[in-house]
Every structure is written in C-alpha cells, then in structure tokens.
mmCIF file of C-alpha atoms in Angstrom:
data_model
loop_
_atom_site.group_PDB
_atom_site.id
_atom_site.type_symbol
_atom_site.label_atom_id
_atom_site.label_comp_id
_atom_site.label_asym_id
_atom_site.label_seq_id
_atom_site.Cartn_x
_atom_site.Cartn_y
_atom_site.Cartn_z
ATOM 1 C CA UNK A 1 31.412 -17.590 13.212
ATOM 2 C CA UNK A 2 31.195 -17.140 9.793
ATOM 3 C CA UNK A 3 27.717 -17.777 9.351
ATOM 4 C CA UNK A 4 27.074 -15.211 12.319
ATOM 5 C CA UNK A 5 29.077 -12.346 10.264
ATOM 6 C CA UNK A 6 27.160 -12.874 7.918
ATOM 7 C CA UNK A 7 23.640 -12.022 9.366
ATOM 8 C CA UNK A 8 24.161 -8.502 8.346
ATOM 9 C CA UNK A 9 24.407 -8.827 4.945
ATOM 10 C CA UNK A 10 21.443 -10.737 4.995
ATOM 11 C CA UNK A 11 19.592 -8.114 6.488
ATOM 12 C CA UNK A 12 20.551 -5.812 4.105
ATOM 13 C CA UNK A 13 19.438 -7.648 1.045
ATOM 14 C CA UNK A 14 15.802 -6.906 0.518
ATOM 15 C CA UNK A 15 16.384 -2.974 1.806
ATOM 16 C CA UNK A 16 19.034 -2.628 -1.321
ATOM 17 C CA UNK A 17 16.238 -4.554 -3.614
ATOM 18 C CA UNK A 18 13.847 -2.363 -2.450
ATOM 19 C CA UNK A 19 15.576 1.145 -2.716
ATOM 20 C CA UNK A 20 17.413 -0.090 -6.762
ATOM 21 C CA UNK A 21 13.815 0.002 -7.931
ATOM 22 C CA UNK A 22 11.489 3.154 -8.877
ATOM 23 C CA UNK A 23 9.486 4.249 -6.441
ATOM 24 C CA UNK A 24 5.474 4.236 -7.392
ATOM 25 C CA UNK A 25 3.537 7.480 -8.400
ATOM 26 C CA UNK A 26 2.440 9.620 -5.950
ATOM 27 C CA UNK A 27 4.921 8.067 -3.512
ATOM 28 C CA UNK A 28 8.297 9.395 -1.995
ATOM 29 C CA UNK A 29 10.816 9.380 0.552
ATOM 30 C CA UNK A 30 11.497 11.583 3.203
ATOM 31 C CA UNK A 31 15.360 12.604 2.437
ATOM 32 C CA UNK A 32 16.094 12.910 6.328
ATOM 33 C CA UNK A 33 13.984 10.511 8.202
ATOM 34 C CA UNK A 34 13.722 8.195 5.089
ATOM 35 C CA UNK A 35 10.299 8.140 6.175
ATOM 36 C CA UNK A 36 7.475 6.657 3.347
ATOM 37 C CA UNK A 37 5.134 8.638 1.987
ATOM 38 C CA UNK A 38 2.226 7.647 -0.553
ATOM 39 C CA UNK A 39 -0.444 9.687 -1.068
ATOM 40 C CA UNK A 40 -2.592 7.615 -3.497
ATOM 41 C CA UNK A 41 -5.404 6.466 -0.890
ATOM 42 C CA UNK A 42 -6.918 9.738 -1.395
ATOM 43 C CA UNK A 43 -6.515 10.098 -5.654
ATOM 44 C CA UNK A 44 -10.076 9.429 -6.134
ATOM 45 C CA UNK A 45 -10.469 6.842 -9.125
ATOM 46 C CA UNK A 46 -13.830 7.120 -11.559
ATOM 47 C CA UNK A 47 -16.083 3.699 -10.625
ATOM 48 C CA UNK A 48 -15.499 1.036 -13.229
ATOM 49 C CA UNK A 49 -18.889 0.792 -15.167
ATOM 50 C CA UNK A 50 -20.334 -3.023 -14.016
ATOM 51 C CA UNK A 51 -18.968 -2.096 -10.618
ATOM 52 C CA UNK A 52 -22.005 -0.670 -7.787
ATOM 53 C CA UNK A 53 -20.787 2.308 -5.681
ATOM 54 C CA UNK A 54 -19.793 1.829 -2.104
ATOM 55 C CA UNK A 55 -20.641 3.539 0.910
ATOM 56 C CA UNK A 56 -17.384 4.473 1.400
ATOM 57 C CA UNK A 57 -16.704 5.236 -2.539
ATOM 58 C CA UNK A 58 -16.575 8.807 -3.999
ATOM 59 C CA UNK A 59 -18.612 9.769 -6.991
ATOM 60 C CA UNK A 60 -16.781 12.533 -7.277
ATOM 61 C CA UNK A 61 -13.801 14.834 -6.863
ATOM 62 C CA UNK A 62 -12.334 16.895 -3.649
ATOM 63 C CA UNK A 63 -13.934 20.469 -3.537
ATOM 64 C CA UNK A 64 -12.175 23.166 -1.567
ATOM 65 C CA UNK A 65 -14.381 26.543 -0.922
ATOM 66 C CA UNK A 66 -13.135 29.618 -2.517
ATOM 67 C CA UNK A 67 -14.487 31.764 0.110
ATOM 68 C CA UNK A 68 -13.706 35.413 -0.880
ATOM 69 C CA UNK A 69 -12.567 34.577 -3.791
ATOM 70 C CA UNK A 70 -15.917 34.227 -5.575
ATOM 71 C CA UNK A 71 -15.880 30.580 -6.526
ATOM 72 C CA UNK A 72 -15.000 26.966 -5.512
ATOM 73 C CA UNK A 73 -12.502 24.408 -6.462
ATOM 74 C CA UNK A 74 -12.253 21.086 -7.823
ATOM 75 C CA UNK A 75 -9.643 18.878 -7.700
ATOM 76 C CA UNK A 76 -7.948 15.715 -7.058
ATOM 77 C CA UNK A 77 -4.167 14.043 -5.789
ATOM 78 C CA UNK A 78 -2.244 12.536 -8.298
ATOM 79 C CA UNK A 79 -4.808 11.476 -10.921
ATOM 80 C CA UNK A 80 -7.208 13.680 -12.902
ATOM 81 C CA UNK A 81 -10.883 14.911 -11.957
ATOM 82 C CA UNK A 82 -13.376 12.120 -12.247
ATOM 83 C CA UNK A 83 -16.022 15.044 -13.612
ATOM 84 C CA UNK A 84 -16.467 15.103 -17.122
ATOM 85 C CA UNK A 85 -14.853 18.503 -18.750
ATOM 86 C CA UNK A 86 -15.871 20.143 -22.210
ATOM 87 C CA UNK A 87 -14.859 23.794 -23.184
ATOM 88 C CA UNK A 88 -12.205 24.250 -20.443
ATOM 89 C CA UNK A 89 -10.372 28.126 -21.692
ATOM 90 C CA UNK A 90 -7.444 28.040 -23.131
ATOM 91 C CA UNK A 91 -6.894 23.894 -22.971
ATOM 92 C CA UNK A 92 -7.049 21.527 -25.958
ATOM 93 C CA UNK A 93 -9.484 18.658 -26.074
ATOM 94 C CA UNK A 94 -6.754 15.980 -26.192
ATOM 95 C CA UNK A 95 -5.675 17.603 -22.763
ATOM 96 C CA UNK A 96 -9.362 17.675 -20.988
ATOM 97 C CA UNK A 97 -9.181 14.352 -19.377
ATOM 98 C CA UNK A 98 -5.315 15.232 -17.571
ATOM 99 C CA UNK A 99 -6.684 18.289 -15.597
ATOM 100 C CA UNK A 100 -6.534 17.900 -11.988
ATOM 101 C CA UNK A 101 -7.898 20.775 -10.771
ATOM 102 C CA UNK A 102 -10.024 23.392 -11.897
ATOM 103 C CA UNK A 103 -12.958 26.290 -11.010
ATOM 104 C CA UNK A 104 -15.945 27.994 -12.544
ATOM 105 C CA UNK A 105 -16.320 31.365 -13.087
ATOM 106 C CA UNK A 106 -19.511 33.129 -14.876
ATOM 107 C CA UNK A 107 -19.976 29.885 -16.674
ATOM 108 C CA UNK A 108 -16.522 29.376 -18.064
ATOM 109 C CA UNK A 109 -14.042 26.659 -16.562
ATOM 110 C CA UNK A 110 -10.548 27.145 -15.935
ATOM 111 C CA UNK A 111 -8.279 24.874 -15.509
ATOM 112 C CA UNK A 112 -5.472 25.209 -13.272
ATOM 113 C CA UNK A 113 -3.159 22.530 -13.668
ATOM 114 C CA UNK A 114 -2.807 19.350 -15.291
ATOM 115 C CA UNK A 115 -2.122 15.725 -13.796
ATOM 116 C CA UNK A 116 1.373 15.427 -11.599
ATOM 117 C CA UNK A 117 1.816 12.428 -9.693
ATOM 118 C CA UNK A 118 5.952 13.924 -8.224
ATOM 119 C CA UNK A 119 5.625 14.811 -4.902
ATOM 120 C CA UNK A 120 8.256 17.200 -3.640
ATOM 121 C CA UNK A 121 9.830 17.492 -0.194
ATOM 122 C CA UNK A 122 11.040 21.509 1.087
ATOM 123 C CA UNK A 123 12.466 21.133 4.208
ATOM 124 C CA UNK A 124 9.852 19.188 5.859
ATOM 125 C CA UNK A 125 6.811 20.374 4.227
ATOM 126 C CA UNK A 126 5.299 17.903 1.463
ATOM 127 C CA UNK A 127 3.976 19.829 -1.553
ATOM 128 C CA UNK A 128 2.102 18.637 -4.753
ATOM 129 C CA UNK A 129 2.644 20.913 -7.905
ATOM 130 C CA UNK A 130 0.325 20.898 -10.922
ATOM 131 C CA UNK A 131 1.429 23.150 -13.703
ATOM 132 C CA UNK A 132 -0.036 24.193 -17.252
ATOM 133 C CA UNK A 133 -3.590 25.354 -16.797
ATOM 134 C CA UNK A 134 -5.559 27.994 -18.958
ATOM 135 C CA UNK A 135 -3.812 31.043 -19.933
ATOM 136 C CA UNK A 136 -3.382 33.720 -17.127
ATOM 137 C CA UNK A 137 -5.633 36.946 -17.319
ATOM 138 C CA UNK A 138 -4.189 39.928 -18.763
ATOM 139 C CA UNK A 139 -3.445 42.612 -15.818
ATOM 140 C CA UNK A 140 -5.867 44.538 -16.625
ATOM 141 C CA UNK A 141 -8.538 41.944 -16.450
ATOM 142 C CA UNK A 142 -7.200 41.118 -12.966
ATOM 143 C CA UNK A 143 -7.499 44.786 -11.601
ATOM 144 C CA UNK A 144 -11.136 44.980 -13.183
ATOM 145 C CA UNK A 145 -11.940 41.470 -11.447
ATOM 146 C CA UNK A 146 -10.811 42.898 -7.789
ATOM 147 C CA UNK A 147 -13.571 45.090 -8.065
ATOM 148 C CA UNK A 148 -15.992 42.343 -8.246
ATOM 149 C CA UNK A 149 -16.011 42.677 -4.238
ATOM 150 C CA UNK A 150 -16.482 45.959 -3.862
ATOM 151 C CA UNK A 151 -18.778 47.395 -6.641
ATOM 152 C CA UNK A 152 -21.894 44.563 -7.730
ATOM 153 C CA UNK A 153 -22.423 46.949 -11.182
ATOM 154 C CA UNK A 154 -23.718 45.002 -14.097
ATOM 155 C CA UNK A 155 -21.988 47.233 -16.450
ATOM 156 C CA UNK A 156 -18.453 45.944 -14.833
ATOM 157 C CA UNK A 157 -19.021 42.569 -14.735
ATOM 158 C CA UNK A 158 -19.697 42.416 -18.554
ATOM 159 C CA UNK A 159 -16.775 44.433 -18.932
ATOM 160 C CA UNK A 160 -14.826 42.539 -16.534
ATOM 161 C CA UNK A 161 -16.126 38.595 -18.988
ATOM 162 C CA UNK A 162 -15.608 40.799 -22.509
ATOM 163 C CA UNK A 163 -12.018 41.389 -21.447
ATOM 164 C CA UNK A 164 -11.286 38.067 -19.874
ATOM 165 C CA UNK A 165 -12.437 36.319 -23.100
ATOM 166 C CA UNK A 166 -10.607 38.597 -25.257
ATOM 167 C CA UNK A 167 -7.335 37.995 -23.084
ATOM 168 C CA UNK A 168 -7.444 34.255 -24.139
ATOM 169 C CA UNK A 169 -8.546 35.095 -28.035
ATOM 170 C CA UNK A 170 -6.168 35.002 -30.487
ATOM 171 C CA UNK A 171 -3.494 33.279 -28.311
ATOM 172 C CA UNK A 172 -2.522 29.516 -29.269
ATOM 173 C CA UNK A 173 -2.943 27.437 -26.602
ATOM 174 C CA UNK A 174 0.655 25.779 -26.723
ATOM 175 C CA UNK A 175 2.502 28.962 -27.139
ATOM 176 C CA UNK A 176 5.581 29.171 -24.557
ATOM 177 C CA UNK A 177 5.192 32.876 -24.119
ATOM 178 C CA UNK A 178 1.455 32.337 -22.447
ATOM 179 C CA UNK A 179 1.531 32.442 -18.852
ATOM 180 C CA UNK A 180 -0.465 29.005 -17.736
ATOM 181 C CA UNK A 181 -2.399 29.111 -14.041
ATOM 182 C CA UNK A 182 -0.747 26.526 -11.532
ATOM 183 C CA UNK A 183 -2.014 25.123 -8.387
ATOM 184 C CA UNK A 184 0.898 24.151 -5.541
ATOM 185 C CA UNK A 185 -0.993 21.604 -2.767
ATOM 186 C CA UNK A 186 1.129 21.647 0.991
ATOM 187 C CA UNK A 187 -0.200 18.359 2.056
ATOM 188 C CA UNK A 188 0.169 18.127 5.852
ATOM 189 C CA UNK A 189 -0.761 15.306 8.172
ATOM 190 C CA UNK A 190 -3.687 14.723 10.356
ATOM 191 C CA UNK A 191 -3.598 11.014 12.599
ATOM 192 C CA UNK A 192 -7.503 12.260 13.216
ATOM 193 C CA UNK A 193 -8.774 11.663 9.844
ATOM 194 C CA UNK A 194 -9.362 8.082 8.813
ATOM 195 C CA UNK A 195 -7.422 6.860 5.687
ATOM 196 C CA UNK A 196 -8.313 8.144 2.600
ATOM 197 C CA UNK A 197 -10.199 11.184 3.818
ATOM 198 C CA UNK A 198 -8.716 14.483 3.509
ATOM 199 C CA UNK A 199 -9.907 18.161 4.325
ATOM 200 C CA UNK A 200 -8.854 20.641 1.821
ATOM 201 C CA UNK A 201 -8.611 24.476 2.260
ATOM 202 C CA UNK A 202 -7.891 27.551 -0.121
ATOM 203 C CA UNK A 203 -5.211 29.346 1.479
ATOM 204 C CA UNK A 204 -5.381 32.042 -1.671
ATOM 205 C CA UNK A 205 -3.778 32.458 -4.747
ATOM 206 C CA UNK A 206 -0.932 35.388 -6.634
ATOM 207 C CA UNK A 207 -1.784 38.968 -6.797
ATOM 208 C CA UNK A 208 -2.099 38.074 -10.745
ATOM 209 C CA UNK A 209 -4.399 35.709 -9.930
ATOM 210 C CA UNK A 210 -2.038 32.720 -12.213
ATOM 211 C CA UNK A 211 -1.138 30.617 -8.967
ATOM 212 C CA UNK A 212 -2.875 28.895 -6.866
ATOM 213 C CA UNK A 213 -2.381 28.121 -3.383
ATOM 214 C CA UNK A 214 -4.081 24.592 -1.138
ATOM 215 C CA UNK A 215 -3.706 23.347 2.133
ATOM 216 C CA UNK A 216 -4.610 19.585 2.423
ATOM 217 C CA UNK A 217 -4.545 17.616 5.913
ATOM 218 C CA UNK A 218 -4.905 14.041 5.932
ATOM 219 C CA UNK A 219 -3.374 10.353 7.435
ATOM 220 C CA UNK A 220 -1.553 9.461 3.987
ATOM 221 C CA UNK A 221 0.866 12.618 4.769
ATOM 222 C CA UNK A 222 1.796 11.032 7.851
ATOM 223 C CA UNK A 223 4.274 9.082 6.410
ATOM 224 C CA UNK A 224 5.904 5.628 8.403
ATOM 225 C CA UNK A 225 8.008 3.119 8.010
ATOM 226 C CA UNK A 226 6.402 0.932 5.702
ATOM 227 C CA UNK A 227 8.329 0.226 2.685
ATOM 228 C CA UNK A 228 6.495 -0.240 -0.503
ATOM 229 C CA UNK A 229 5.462 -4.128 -1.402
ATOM 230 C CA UNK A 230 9.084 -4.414 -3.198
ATOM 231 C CA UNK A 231 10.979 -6.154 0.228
ATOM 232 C CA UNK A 232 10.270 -8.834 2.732
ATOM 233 C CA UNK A 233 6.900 -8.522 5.210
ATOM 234 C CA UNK A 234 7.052 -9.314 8.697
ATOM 235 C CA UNK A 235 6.427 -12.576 8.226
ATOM 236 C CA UNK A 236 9.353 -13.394 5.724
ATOM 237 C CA UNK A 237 11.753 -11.668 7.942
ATOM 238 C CA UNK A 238 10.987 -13.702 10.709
ATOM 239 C CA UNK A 239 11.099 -17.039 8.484
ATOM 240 C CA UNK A 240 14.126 -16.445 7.453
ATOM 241 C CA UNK A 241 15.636 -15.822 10.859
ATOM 242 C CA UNK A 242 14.122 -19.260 11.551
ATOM 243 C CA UNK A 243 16.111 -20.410 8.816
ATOM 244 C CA UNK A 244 19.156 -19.140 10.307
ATOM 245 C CA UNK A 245 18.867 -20.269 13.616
ATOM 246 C CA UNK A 246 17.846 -23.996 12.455
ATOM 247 C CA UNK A 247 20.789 -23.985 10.363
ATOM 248 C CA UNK A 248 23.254 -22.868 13.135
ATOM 249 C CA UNK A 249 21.577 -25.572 15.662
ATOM 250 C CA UNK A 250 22.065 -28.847 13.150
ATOM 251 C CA UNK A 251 25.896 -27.628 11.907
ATOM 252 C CA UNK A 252 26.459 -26.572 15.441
ATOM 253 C CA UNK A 253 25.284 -29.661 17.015
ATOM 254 C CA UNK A 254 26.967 -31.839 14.624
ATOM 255 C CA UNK A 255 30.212 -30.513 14.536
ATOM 256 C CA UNK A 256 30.050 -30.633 18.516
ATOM 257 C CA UNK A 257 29.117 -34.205 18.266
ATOM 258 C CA UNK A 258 31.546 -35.568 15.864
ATOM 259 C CA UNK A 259 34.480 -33.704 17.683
ATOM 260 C CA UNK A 260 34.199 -33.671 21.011
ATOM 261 C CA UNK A 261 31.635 -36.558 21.927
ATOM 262 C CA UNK A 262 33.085 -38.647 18.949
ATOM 263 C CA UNK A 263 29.846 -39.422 17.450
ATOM 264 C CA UNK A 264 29.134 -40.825 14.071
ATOM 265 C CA UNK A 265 25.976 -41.429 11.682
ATOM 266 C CA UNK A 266 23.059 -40.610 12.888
ATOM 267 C CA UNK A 267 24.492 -40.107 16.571
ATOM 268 C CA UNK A 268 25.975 -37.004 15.118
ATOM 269 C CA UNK A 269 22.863 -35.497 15.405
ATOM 270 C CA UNK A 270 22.607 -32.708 18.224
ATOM 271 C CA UNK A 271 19.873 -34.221 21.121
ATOM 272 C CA UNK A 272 20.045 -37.163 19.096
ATOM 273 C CA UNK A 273 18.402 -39.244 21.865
ATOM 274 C CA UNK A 274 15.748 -36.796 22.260
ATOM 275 C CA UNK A 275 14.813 -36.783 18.626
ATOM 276 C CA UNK A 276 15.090 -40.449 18.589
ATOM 277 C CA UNK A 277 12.311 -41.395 21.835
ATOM 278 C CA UNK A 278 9.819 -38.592 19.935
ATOM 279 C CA UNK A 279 10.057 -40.506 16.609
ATOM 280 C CA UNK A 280 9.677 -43.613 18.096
ATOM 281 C CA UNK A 281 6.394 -42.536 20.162
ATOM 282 C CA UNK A 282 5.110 -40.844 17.296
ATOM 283 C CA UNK A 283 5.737 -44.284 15.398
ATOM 284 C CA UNK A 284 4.191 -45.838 18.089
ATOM 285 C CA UNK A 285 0.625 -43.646 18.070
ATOM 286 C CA UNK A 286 0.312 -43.950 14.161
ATOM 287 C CA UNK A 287 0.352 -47.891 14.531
ATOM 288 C CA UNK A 288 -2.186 -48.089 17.082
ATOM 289 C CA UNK A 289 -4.367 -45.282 14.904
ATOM 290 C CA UNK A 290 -4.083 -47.358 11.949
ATOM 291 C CA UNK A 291 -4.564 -50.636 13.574
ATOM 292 C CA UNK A 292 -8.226 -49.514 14.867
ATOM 293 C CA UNK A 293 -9.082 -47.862 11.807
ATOM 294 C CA UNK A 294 -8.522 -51.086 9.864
ATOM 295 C CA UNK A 295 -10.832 -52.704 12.343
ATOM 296 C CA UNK A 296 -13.693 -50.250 11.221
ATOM 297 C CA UNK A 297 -13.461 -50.632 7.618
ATOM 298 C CA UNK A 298 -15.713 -52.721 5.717
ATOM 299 C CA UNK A 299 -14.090 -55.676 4.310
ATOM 300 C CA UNK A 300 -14.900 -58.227 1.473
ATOM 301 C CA UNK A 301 -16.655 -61.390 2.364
ATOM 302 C CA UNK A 302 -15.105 -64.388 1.087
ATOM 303 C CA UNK A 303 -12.666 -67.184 1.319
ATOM 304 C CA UNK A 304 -9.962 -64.984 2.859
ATOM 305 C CA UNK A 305 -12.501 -63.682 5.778
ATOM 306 C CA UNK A 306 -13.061 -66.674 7.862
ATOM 307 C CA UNK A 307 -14.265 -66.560 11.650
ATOM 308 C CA UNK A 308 -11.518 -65.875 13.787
ATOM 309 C CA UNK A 309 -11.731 -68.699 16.853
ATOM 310 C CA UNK A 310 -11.362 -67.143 20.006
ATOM 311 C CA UNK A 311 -7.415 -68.230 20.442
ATOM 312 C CA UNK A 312 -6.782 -65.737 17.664
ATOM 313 C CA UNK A 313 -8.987 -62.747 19.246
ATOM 314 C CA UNK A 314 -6.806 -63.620 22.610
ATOM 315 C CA UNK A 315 -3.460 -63.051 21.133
ATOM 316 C CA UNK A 316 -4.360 -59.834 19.438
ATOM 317 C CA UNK A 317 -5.477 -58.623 22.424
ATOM 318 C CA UNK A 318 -2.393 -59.768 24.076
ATOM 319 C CA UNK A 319 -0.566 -58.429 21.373
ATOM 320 C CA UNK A 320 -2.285 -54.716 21.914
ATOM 321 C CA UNK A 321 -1.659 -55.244 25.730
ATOM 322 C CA UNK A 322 2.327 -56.036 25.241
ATOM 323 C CA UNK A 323 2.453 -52.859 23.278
ATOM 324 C CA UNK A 324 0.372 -50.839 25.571
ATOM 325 C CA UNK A 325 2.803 -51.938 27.905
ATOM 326 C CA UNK A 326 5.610 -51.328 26.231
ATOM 327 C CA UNK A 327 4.893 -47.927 25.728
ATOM 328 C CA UNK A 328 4.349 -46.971 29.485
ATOM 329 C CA UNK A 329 7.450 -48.357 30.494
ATOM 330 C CA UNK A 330 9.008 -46.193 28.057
ATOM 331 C CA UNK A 331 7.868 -42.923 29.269
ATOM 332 C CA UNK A 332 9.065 -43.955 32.535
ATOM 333 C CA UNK A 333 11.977 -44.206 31.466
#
C-alpha cells in the first residue's frame, strides 16, 4: 500500500525537474492552458560555410510586402537577419549583426528592431517585440512622407530624403531622448502550414510612422503538450511503470508465499513452479543446441580423436533419444 501511494509522487518528479529549469529562447508557456510554445523552427539560421544548401533550407530571411506603404520588409523570429547589413541609419556597427528586422527606403536602410528571443502572452494572443531600431522621423518628415501617395513631384521627394537625413544628423545614436522604431509580431497559428513555414503580413504601422505592426501565421504557434527535452519521453515513462509493476509482483508474490502458503527459499517465489518448468526447458533447448554445434566443429586430429566403434555411436544416440523423451513427457505433464 505504501508503494501504491507513492505512484504519485513519482509521477510528479520529472514535471517539477522540468518546470525548476529555464525555459529555452524563443520558447514559453501558455499561463492558462500551460500549453508549450517554441517558435524557433522558423528563426532562419545563416548556412554554416562547408555545409551545401538544402531543398528545404532558406538562403535568406522572411519578407513581408509593404503594400501601400511604399516598401517591403525583412525580418526574422528570434535570431537576427541572415542578410549582410552596412550603413543601417541611426545604428552602430557593433549593433548591425543583432537587427532582426528592417526595410529600404530611397536607398537607405532602417532598422526597426534589434534581436528579442522573449515571447509574450496577452490574453491569448502570442506577440514577439523587437525594440531599438533607427531613430524615428521628425513629424514633419512624416507629414511630408504621406504625401508620397498622393503627389509623385520630384521636388518633394528630395525634400521629403533632405529632411529625413537631417532628422537623424547630429543626434547620437545611444541617446535616451531619441525615439527608436519598433516592430511588435502577433504570431497566430495555422495547422495548414507545414513546420517551419510561416506567412507573414504587414498589418501597418503608428501614425508617426516609429512602430511597426506584423501578423505571422504558422504551426510553431500552435502550441501542445510537448514539454521541452528536460523530462522523461514516452518511452521512459512507460519503463518506469514497468518498473513499478515488476516490483509490486515479486514483493507481492513473496510476501503471499511466505505467509500464507508457508513457503521458503526459492519456493517463495510467486508462480514459482511456472518459472521453474520454463527454466528447465530453456536449459533443456540450449543443451541440445550446443551438443549439435559441437558435432559441426572441426576438431584436432590426434591421439585423443580415435574412431568411435559403433557401441559408442549407439549409446549417444540412445542418450539423445532418453532426453528427447524426457522432454515430451514433460510437456505433457
């Protein structure tokens, strides 16, 4: 009874391992369903340089289309842009290689947001927020930029660059006072898509133009119940049941034997006579299988090999015979 009450606590052992430790980047748990999420089958990772691309392998980042908005995206989940990045605005060359996601506009990149790998439950909706891009435009850059689809004029597009460069002139790029463009990803979850595909889609950005808005739908924001490779698999679960149930059979079966039945030494064993009549035919098959493999060996010619006469053939074969015998009448029995 003991050992039965304490099946539970057994149970509960690799969970509690599991949940004391960190959980991985660009994983989380769902704080109502305790559902797992990990997003990293869709970070897209840069090839290593001896290694040949895949069918399957990206060479390079997610693009979303900017639609109205004059220009596309580029980005990735949880890991920086595989493209290589020089003269980003307003972004220090020791920072170049952390930018997730960025566009171009009138040959100038911006970037707008560096490398997060914290996913963040609202509610139910999972969101990925990267933070600390180039500088935001000056306002009145952003009014002359909204013009862009209305009026085509040469004159105000040069006006509308002049100003946009001048905005981030003069401004150091780590000063806390500079508002920094930010891009917040809703990551929602689509069974249709095979892992590690995703289909991305500007949903728009601020009226100033300094955040950034994504939709991304893909399998790895399903979530499940797969715990992260910290606890027992299937298969160790179900050995260690085993376990449990062997050891509550033989301490079972032996206390019943020794107490009621009044057993002792080996008899104690539960199905004792069972276990015993397998053994012995077991015993049994692994004489005969040696016997005639001895027969087929080569052996050394000599002093010690003499011709058997044909008495001593006769009682091995009555030998084999008696044992054959033996044998059936104990499976009739």
């Amino acid at each position: 009874m003991r050992l039965i009450s304490l099946l539970p606590v057994l149970f509960s052992l690799p969970s509690f391992a599991a949940d004391s430790k960190p959980l991985l980047p660009c994983t989380i748990y769902q704080p109502t369903t305790n559902a797992y999420y990990d997003i990293s089958p869709i970070a897209v990772q840069p090839l290593v340089d001896h290694k040949k691309a895949h069918k399957d392998d990206r060479t390079e980042s997610w693009h979303a289309r900017g639609y109205d908005f004059g220009t596309n995206f580029t980005l990735n989940f949880c890991a920086p842009v595989i493209e290589t990045l020089e003269d980003v605005v307003g972004i220090k060359e020791n920072l170049l290689k952390n930018i997730s996601a960025f566009y171009e506009w009138k040959g100038e990149k911006y970037s707008i947001g560096q490398t997060s790998t914290e996913l963040v439950f609202r509610g139910r909706e999972l969101s990925l927020n990267y933070t600390n891009g180039s500088p935001c435009d000056s306002p009145t850059t952003h009014e002359r930029r909204k013009l862009k689809h209305s009026d085509d004029d040469d004159d105000d597009d040069d006006d509308d660059e002049d100003d946009n460069k001048k905005s981030h002139k003069g401004k150091p790029s780590d000063d806390d006072d500079v508002r920094r463009k930010s891009t917040l990803i809703s990551l929602a979850c689509d069974q249709n898509l095979p892992l590690g595909k995703a289909h991305i889609s500007f949903i728009g950005s601020s009226p100033d133009q300094c955040t950034y808005f994504f939709r991304a739908k893909t399998m790895a924001a399903c979530g499940g119940v797969k715990e992260p490779p910290t606890g027992l698999g299937a298969g160790g679960v179900f050995f260690v049941i085993f376990l449990i149930f062997l050891a509550v059979y033989i301490l079972g079966g032996i206390a019943y034997q020794r107490t009621v039945q009044h057993q002792r030494g080996w008899r104690q064993l539960p199905n004792y006579n069972v276990w015993a009549s397998i053994f012995s035919v077991v015993r049994d098959i692994i004489v005969i299988l040696t016997s005639s493999c001895s027969r087929l060996m080569p052996r050394r010619q000599g002093y010690n090999q003499l011709p058997a006469s044909g008495r001593g053939r006769g009682s091995r074969a009555d030998d084999e015979n008696r044992l054959i015998d033996q044998l059936d009448e104990e499976w009739d029995d």
